XYZ file of C-alpha atoms in Angstrom:
448
model
C 9.292 -25.497 4.305
C 12.764 -24.892 2.845
C 16.006 -24.613 4.813
C 16.230 -20.922 3.904
C 12.789 -20.262 5.372
C 13.791 -22.146 8.525
C 16.932 -20.009 8.834
C 14.828 -16.864 8.530
C 12.533 -18.057 11.313
C 15.527 -18.896 13.535
C 16.973 -15.446 12.874
C 13.641 -13.857 13.767
C 13.707 -15.568 17.147
C 17.054 -13.994 17.996
C 16.262 -10.360 17.183
C 14.899 -8.001 19.860
C 11.273 -6.997 19.580
C 10.102 -3.381 19.683
C 9.399 -1.762 23.039
C 6.044 -2.814 24.449
C 5.665 -5.931 22.323
C 5.476 -8.322 25.276
C 2.872 -6.282 27.187
C 0.751 -5.731 24.107
C 1.376 -9.279 22.941
C -0.117 -10.665 26.152
C -3.196 -8.522 25.606
C -3.407 -9.650 21.983
C -3.135 -13.298 23.011
C -6.078 -12.944 25.368
C -7.972 -10.868 22.822
C -7.380 -13.437 20.091
C -8.370 -16.409 22.227
C -11.529 -14.729 23.456
C -12.432 -13.709 19.897
C -12.359 -17.347 18.878
C -14.345 -18.243 21.982
C -16.951 -15.684 20.923
C -17.081 -17.124 17.401
C -17.347 -20.730 18.587
C -20.183 -20.056 21.029
C -22.055 -17.822 18.583
C -21.703 -20.484 15.882
C -23.202 -23.094 18.204
C -25.931 -20.875 19.661
C -27.271 -19.300 16.464
C -28.501 -20.876 13.256
C -26.347 -20.387 10.168
C -28.210 -17.397 8.673
C -28.067 -15.571 12.030
C -24.396 -16.453 12.490
C -23.659 -15.075 9.012
C -25.627 -11.915 9.883
C -23.691 -11.488 13.136
C -20.436 -11.755 11.226
C -21.718 -9.218 8.743
C -21.796 -6.905 11.775
C -18.383 -8.136 12.923
C -16.759 -7.450 9.553
C -18.505 -4.097 9.078
C -17.340 -2.988 12.533
C -13.759 -4.115 12.011
C -13.524 -2.518 8.584
C -15.086 0.846 9.387
C -13.988 1.428 13.002
C -10.258 0.702 12.585
C -10.397 2.146 9.082
C -11.331 5.559 10.435
C -10.172 5.514 14.066
C -6.885 3.603 13.841
C -5.292 6.523 11.927
C -6.218 8.827 14.792
C -4.681 6.364 17.257
C -1.496 6.129 15.214
C -1.158 9.861 14.777
C -1.841 10.555 18.452
C 0.750 7.953 19.419
C 3.296 9.388 16.988
C 2.699 13.034 17.947
C 2.666 12.424 21.712
C 5.814 10.262 21.479
C 7.513 13.021 19.497
C 6.531 15.662 22.076
C 7.600 13.441 24.945
C 11.022 12.935 23.334
C 11.390 16.726 23.188
C 10.169 17.251 26.754
C 6.847 18.819 25.692
C 3.443 17.863 27.138
C 1.111 16.007 24.785
C -2.241 16.975 26.332
C -3.201 19.517 23.630
C -2.626 16.917 20.906
C -4.884 14.387 22.609
C -7.665 16.940 23.139
C -7.550 18.005 19.508
C -7.670 14.375 18.380
C -10.632 13.676 20.714
C -12.554 16.559 19.150
C -11.770 15.258 15.657
C -12.858 11.783 16.703
C -16.194 13.056 17.999
C -16.943 14.901 14.767
C -15.904 11.898 12.694
C -18.071 9.533 14.734
C -21.119 11.735 14.286
C -20.534 11.931 10.546
C -20.148 8.163 10.246
C -23.388 7.571 12.145
C -25.287 9.919 9.831
C -23.820 8.295 6.705
C -24.617 4.817 8.037
C -28.255 5.695 8.735
C -28.618 7.205 5.271
C -27.126 4.111 3.654
C -29.454 1.895 5.664
C -32.458 3.968 4.589
C -31.702 4.241 0.876
C -29.563 1.180 0.035
C -29.820 -2.594 0.638
C -27.061 -2.398 3.265
C -29.014 -4.076 6.061
C -30.325 -6.859 3.849
C -26.967 -7.670 2.244
C -24.686 -7.498 5.273
C -27.057 -8.257 8.143
C -29.469 -10.574 6.301
C -32.364 -8.305 7.221
C -31.548 -8.238 10.970
C -32.272 -4.523 11.442
C -31.434 -4.541 15.162
C -27.787 -5.098 14.286
C -27.727 -1.573 12.881
C -28.157 -0.281 16.443
C -25.213 -2.420 17.530
C -23.086 -0.960 14.755
C -23.810 2.625 15.852
C -22.916 1.735 19.464
C -19.705 0.087 18.274
C -18.667 3.236 16.391
C -18.906 5.333 19.557
C -17.156 2.696 21.678
C -14.239 2.243 19.274
C -13.762 5.985 18.809
C -13.242 6.251 22.572
C -10.946 3.249 22.675
C -8.649 4.224 19.795
C -8.042 7.717 21.191
C -7.226 6.125 24.538
C -4.877 3.620 22.941
C -3.034 6.329 21.031
C -2.600 8.342 24.226
C -1.254 5.330 26.091
C 1.163 4.204 23.368
C 2.496 7.724 22.839
C 3.241 7.953 26.570
C 4.924 4.542 26.565
C 2.169 3.004 28.734
C 2.082 -0.350 26.990
C 0.921 -2.239 30.081
C -2.432 -0.427 30.158
C -2.536 -0.674 26.353
C -2.377 -4.449 26.709
C -5.035 -4.247 29.434
C -7.446 -2.641 26.966
C -7.024 -5.496 24.517
C -7.378 -8.194 27.139
C -10.302 -6.535 28.916
C -12.214 -6.012 25.679
C -11.883 -9.669 24.777
C -12.954 -10.891 28.208
C -15.838 -8.435 28.437
C -17.032 -9.686 25.051
C -16.701 -13.376 25.847
C -18.177 -13.525 29.361
C -21.670 -12.331 28.364
C -21.703 -14.746 25.442
C -20.808 -17.626 27.768
C -23.754 -16.654 29.970
C -26.052 -16.352 26.947
C -24.959 -19.737 25.616
C -25.426 -21.496 28.957
C -28.844 -19.881 29.380
C -29.857 -21.025 25.891
C -30.481 -17.482 24.633
C -30.500 -17.342 20.827
C -31.676 -13.760 20.245
C -29.083 -12.214 17.936
C -29.395 -8.704 19.415
C -27.662 -9.775 22.654
C -24.725 -11.216 20.736
C -24.526 -7.988 18.753
C -24.451 -5.906 21.933
C -21.760 -8.178 23.361
C -19.667 -7.248 20.337
C -20.415 -3.508 20.396
C -20.224 -2.331 24.024
C -16.972 -3.789 25.508
C -14.442 -1.490 23.732
C -15.567 1.567 25.727
C -15.655 -0.276 29.064
C -12.189 -1.729 28.409
C -10.773 1.750 27.783
C -12.234 3.000 31.075
C -10.708 0.063 32.951
C -7.248 0.660 31.447
C -7.291 4.347 32.420
C -7.786 3.644 36.121
C -4.757 4.805 38.098
C -3.053 6.436 35.094
C -1.627 9.916 35.693
C 0.015 12.618 33.609
C -1.357 11.316 30.320
C -2.537 14.813 29.389
C 0.527 16.796 30.368
C 0.118 20.490 29.501
C 2.091 21.878 26.604
C 1.977 24.299 23.670
C -1.263 24.464 21.711
C -1.372 21.782 18.994
C -1.915 22.673 15.365
C -3.892 20.358 13.117
C -0.728 19.814 11.085
C 0.902 18.245 14.129
C -1.490 15.310 13.962
C -0.600 15.092 10.254
C -1.107 17.239 7.226
C -1.976 13.977 5.440
C -4.592 12.648 7.865
C -7.206 12.292 5.107
C -4.805 10.139 3.093
C -4.142 8.077 6.192
C -7.883 7.570 6.744
C -8.353 6.411 3.169
C -5.309 4.152 3.329
C -6.454 2.556 6.574
C -9.992 1.993 5.295
C -8.672 0.474 2.072
C -6.303 -1.761 4.043
C -9.081 -2.977 6.345
C -11.319 -3.725 3.372
C -8.539 -5.746 1.748
C -7.902 -7.538 5.024
C -11.506 -8.782 5.180
C -12.049 -9.011 1.412
C -12.344 -12.803 1.321
C -15.127 -12.905 3.918
C -16.825 -9.830 2.473
C -16.746 -11.413 -0.966
C -18.234 -14.657 0.316
C -21.081 -12.777 2.029
C -21.869 -10.375 -0.802
C -21.475 -12.829 -3.699
C -23.413 -15.706 -2.147
C -26.610 -16.449 -4.089
C -29.567 -18.327 -2.680
C -30.001 -20.182 0.626
C -27.355 -22.834 -0.101
C -24.505 -20.427 -0.845
C -25.494 -18.194 2.058
C -25.212 -21.169 4.387
C -21.852 -22.040 2.825
C -20.736 -18.445 3.367
C -21.299 -18.951 7.093
C -19.032 -22.011 6.984
C -16.429 -20.074 5.011
C -16.306 -17.344 7.666
C -15.275 -19.920 10.260
C -12.296 -20.984 8.158
C -11.446 -17.374 7.389
C -11.021 -16.575 11.073
C -8.771 -19.589 11.593
C -6.563 -18.458 8.697
C -6.298 -14.944 10.217
C -4.268 -16.124 13.216
C -0.997 -14.707 11.732
C -2.603 -11.249 11.516
C -3.619 -11.449 15.168
C -0.062 -12.366 16.143
C 1.366 -9.486 14.133
C -0.826 -6.908 15.869
C 1.379 -7.160 18.963
C 4.322 -5.888 16.928
C 2.279 -3.290 15.033
C 1.099 -1.621 18.254
C 4.653 -0.678 19.222
C 6.040 -0.302 15.696
C 4.871 3.147 14.603
C 6.104 5.239 17.581
C 9.480 3.480 17.402
C 9.979 4.070 13.679
C 8.657 7.627 13.919
C 11.139 8.458 16.661
C 14.052 7.101 14.614
C 12.940 8.891 11.445
C 12.325 12.156 13.279
C 15.793 12.046 14.818
C 17.390 11.463 11.409
C 18.716 8.071 12.531
C 18.188 6.426 9.148
C 20.651 3.626 9.820
C 18.790 2.626 12.978
C 15.513 2.981 11.096
C 16.732 0.549 8.442
C 18.047 -1.920 11.032
C 14.790 -1.861 12.974
C 12.743 -2.385 9.842
C 14.923 -5.307 8.768
C 14.428 -7.036 12.125
C 10.692 -6.542 11.966
C 10.549 -7.961 8.440
C 12.349 -11.082 9.652
C 9.742 -11.523 12.373
C 6.903 -10.995 9.909
C 8.329 -13.546 7.488
C 8.621 -16.086 10.292
C 5.035 -15.536 11.418
C 3.749 -15.755 7.853
C 5.661 -18.931 7.061
C 4.405 -20.684 10.175
C 0.856 -19.573 9.427
C 0.855 -20.962 5.893
C 2.311 -24.301 6.965
C -0.163 -24.634 9.832
C -3.141 -23.635 7.683
C -2.289 -26.101 4.926
C -1.622 -29.012 7.274
C -3.443 -28.946 10.602
C -5.936 -26.168 9.788
C -8.862 -28.467 8.925
C -8.195 -30.563 12.028
C -8.236 -27.482 14.220
C -11.445 -26.325 12.557
C -13.189 -29.635 13.205
C -12.079 -29.673 16.841
C -13.217 -26.114 17.540
C -16.367 -25.799 15.446
C -17.501 -29.388 14.925
C -18.957 -30.957 11.815
C -20.215 -27.620 10.498
C -16.659 -26.803 9.443
C -16.142 -27.746 5.775
C -13.012 -26.021 4.421
C -10.141 -28.233 3.285
C -6.346 -27.801 3.280
C -6.253 -25.903 -0.011
C -8.808 -23.336 1.146
C -7.047 -22.725 4.448
C -3.614 -22.692 2.845
C -4.673 -20.020 0.328
C -6.297 -17.907 3.044
C -3.237 -18.227 5.303
C -0.941 -17.238 2.419
C -3.051 -14.162 1.782
C -2.870 -13.285 5.482
C 0.930 -13.652 5.430
C 1.229 -11.287 2.468
C -1.132 -8.851 4.159
C 1.003 -8.541 7.296
C 4.067 -8.047 5.088
C 2.286 -5.210 3.280
C 1.161 -3.777 6.625
C 4.718 -3.772 7.968
C 5.992 -1.868 4.945
C 3.020 0.491 5.178
C 3.917 1.360 8.774
C 7.442 2.219 7.645
C 6.042 4.492 4.923
C 3.748 6.190 7.430
C 6.664 6.758 9.804
C 8.436 8.543 6.928
C 5.239 10.547 6.255
C 4.646 8.652 3.010
C 0.885 8.501 3.591
C -0.015 9.065 -0.054
C 2.289 6.285 -1.208
C 0.759 3.872 1.289
C -2.715 4.737 -0.004
C -1.583 4.091 -3.594
C -0.235 0.660 -2.646
C -3.396 -0.348 -0.736
C -5.529 0.861 -3.647
C -3.500 -1.249 -6.084
C -3.996 -4.252 -3.825
C -7.746 -3.753 -3.443
C -8.227 -3.153 -7.186
C -6.273 -6.336 -7.944
C -8.405 -8.240 -5.446
C -11.639 -7.059 -7.075
C -10.477 -7.900 -10.602
C -9.181 -11.373 -9.719
C -12.300 -12.153 -7.681
C -14.519 -11.093 -10.585
C -12.785 -13.068 -13.327
C -10.727 -15.897 -11.817
C -13.300 -18.621 -11.178
C -16.982 -19.526 -10.939
C -16.444 -21.298 -7.620
C -17.491 -19.017 -4.733
C -14.727 -20.030 -2.346
C -11.884 -20.238 -4.860
C -12.588 -16.879 -6.472
C -12.521 -14.954 -3.173
C -9.441 -16.869 -1.996
C -7.525 -16.099 -5.189
C -8.678 -12.486 -5.060
C -7.499 -12.167 -1.444
C -4.129 -13.747 -2.236
C -3.533 -11.684 -5.383
C -4.669 -8.448 -3.755
C -2.444 -8.833 -0.693
C 0.499 -9.842 -2.884
C 0.041 -6.819 -5.143
C -0.216 -4.505 -2.122
C 2.979 -5.916 -0.595
C 4.904 -5.577 -3.883
C 3.688 -2.026 -4.468
C 4.431 -1.070 -0.866
C 8.008 -2.366 -1.135
C 8.684 -0.447 -4.360
C 7.246 2.774 -2.955
C 9.128 2.402 0.314
C 12.402 1.981 -1.574
C 11.653 5.214 -3.390
C 10.915 7.008 -0.138
C 14.083 5.700 1.484
C 16.051 6.881 -1.537
C 14.933 10.464 -0.913
C 15.569 10.179 2.815
C 18.882 8.322 2.808
C 20.538 6.601 -0.169
C 22.768 4.612 2.181
C 19.756 3.158 3.956
C 18.208 2.152 0.639
C 21.271 0.220 -0.436
C 21.633 -1.647 2.841
C 17.923 -2.384 3.085
C 17.706 -3.730 -0.463
C 20.800 -5.845 0.156
C 19.222 -7.360 3.258
C 16.066 -8.295 1.348
C 17.904 -9.645 -1.695
C 20.201 -11.847 0.382
C 17.399 -13.547 2.311
C 14.482 -14.236 -0.046
C 11.673 -16.272 1.429
C 10.928 -19.693 -0.049
C 8.030 -21.797 1.162
């Protein structure tokens, strides 16, 4: 790593983190560790086809659920924080969002069942394990409940309980799997239920003892959640698909028993390379309400300064992730998952680089959303996903290399497009902010 990159990392250590980062970060640390515990035990308990099928469920859940429900969480957090800053109760906003979430969940369940009935969805993603479809439906309901709860907590500045949700979900997911593994249970349905049910229980635990979350106030209009909520849904879903594109590609493009077994091995390495994204989530959870408050108050200079600090942190996380993936990644994989782990330094380095570019794009996307640039964020994510598909289709005949290059190119294209569109948005909001922000980026380019 170059001296310039090291200076950026040192600078990132000195800047203050957004409000709530430490509380949420603790929850994310527990959540991340327990997620890897879940993966390790499932990998050891199930045979490779079943493990691949279980991760088909995992990926489908974490593409669709955050893709549709994270926008509701973000908009609830933004709207409640805005009302709280103006001394207005946020209860009506939360109730309206809960109604929208219920309708959306029902629609997603219907669409999923139709796809399962008339398309090869179950066979391709779940390797014919039809019982995992039940787990997916349960997960949709559980995550709808959790994301509304998380938005309510973050908007009210309750980041301690927000962190509790993350930690509790991880622990509630891991503990049953530990019991299953010790008992020698290898029925995939129980592992699927251990993935699907905990989000709802974790939300209930975090809400214990919380008061005044639904303070009364003026009736909320749909526009208060966002006139661009559909664009935000599409942008979030596209972003989640890009985030998991390497693993999705490996699962969907694998041909025959040998490549399907290799796809299971690839998933293990993919999760190791995603560690930078897990670290960034602690910052993301507190980022949107902070930037929205600054933008809403017209404090463009503070908005620019906050964004610059966050970009420094993101660059530091990404740089460390790439170096770790390309050096000690295979060693870590062997230690955690045993001899079944087969990815080398190049594979993990490419996946870690793609993850670093993804969190950079996600940071810039959050800034665009805070400035109500939902359509621009969707355009950038769409450019990234389209680039990923094209590069994956034409770059190589090797299964692993083609999805790695597609992931890297797609995330890079999304980050570049997001930066250009954000500059344009800042120009319309505040020319002074644009000049200072561009200067900050130009004077500290990242070299790895």
